[in-house]
Short mmCIF file of C-alpha atoms in Angstrom, two decimals:
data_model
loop_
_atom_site.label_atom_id
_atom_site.label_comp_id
_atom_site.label_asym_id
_atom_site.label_seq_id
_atom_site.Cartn_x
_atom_site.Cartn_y
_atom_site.Cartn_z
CA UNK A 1 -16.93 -8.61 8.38
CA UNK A 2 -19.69 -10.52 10.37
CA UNK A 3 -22.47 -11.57 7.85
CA UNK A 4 -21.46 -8.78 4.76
CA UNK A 5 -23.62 -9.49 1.75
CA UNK A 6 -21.69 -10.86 -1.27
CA UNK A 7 -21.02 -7.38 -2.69
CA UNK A 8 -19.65 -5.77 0.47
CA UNK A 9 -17.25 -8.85 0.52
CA UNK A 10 -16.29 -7.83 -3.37
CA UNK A 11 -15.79 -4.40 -2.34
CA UNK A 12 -13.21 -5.25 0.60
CA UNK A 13 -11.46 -7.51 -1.98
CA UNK A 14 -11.41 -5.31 -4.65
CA UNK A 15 -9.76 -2.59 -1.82
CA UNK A 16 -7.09 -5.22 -0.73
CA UNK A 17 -6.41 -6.32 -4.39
CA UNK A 18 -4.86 -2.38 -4.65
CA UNK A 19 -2.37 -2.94 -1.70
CA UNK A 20 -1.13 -6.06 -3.01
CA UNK A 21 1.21 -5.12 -5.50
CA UNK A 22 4.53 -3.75 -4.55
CA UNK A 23 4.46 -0.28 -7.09
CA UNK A 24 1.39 0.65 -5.11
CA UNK A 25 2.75 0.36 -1.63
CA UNK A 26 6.26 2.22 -2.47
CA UNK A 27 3.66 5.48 -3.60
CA UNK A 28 1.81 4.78 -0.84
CA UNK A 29 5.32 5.67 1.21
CA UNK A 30 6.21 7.90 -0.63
CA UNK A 31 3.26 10.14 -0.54
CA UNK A 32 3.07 9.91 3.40
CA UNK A 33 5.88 12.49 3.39
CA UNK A 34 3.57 14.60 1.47
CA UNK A 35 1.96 15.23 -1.30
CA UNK A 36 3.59 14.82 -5.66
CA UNK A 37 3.11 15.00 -9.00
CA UNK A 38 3.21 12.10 -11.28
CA UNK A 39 6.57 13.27 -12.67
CA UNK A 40 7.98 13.32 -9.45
CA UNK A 41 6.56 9.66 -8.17
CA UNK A 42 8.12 8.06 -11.85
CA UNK A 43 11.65 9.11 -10.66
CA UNK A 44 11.22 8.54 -7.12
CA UNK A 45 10.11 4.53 -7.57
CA UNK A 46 12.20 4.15 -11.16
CA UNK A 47 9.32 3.50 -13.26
CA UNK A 48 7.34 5.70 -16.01
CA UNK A 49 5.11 8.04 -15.39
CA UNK A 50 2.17 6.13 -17.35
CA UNK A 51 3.16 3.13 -15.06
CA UNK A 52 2.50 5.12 -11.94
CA UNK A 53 -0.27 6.88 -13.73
CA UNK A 54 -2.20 3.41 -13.58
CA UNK A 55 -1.00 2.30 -10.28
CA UNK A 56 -2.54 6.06 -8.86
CA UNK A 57 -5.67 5.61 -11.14
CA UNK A 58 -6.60 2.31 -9.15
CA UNK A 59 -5.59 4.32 -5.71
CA UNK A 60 -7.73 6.88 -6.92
CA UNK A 61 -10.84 4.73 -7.21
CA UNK A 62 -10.21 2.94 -4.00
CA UNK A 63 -10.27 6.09 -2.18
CA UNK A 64 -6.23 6.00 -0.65
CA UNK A 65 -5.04 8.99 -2.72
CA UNK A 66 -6.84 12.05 -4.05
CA UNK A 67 -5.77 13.99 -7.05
CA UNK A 68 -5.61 17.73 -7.62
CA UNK A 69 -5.40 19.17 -10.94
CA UNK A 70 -2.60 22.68 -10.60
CA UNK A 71 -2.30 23.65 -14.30
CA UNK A 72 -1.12 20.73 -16.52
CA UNK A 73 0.20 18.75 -13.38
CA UNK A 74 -1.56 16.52 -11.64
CA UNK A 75 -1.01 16.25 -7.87
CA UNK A 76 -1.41 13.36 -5.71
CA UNK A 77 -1.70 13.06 -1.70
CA UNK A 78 -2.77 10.95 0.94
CA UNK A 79 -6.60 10.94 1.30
CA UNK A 80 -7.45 7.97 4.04
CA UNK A 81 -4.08 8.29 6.34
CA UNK A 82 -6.08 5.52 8.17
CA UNK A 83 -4.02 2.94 5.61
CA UNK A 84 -1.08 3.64 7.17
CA UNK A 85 -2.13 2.06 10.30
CA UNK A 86 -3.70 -1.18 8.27
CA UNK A 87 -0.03 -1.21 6.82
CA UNK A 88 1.48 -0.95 10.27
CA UNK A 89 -0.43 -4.05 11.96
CA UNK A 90 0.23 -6.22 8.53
CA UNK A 91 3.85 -5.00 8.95
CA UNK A 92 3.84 -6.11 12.71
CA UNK A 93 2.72 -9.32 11.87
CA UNK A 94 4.96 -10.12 9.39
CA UNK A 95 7.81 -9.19 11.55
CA UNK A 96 6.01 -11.77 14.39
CA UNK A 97 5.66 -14.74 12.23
CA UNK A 98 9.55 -14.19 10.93
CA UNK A 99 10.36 -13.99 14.65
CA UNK A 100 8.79 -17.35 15.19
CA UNK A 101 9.87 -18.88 12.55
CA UNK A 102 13.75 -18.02 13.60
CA UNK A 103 12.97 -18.85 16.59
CA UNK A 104 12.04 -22.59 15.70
CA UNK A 105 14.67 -22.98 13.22
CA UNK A 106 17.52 -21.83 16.56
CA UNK A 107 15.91 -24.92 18.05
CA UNK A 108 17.36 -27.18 15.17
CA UNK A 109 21.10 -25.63 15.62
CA UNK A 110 23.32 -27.02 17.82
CA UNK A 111 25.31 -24.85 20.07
CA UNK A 112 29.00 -25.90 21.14
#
């Protein structure tokens, strides 16, 4: 991100701002098993389909999922697996700072 113009910066926001609600990241999952239809998504996270109808649309325009139309269904599926791995190393470093942070609270408990 060395010297980005302010737009580029925007951009990269805008693209993080997507994966930071929790709706978006359970289709995310789900759709790594392969690809669904909006119908299908609504029952799989519990919410309506024109809930996850907005949470795709704003996938869609980032670029993470592309849609298919197949009669009067829509079909969503994966189209940069590369998030996975960006989900992965957040995910490891979650699970590092948690570690640490156990790991200095065991320092306050006494053993005996």
């Amino acid at each position: 991100m060395k010297q980005l113009p302010e737009g580029a910066l925007t951009e990269i926001a805008a693209y993080f701002q997507v994966l930071a609600e929790p709706t978006r990241l359970q289709i995310l999952n789900i759709l790594r098993t392969g690809e669904r239809n909006v119908g299908e998504l609504a029952q799989m996270c519990g919410f309506t389909a024109a809930n996850v109808s907005r949470h795709l649309a704003l996938l869609t325009q980032q670029g993470l999922v592309e849609r298919e139309s197949r009669g009067t269904s829509a079909f969503y599926k994966i189209a940069d697996p590369s998030i996975f791995a960006l989900c992965d190393l957040v995910c490891g470093n979650i699970t590092r700072q948690i570690e640490r942070t156990a790991e200095r609270r065991a320092a306050f408990t006494t053993q005996g």
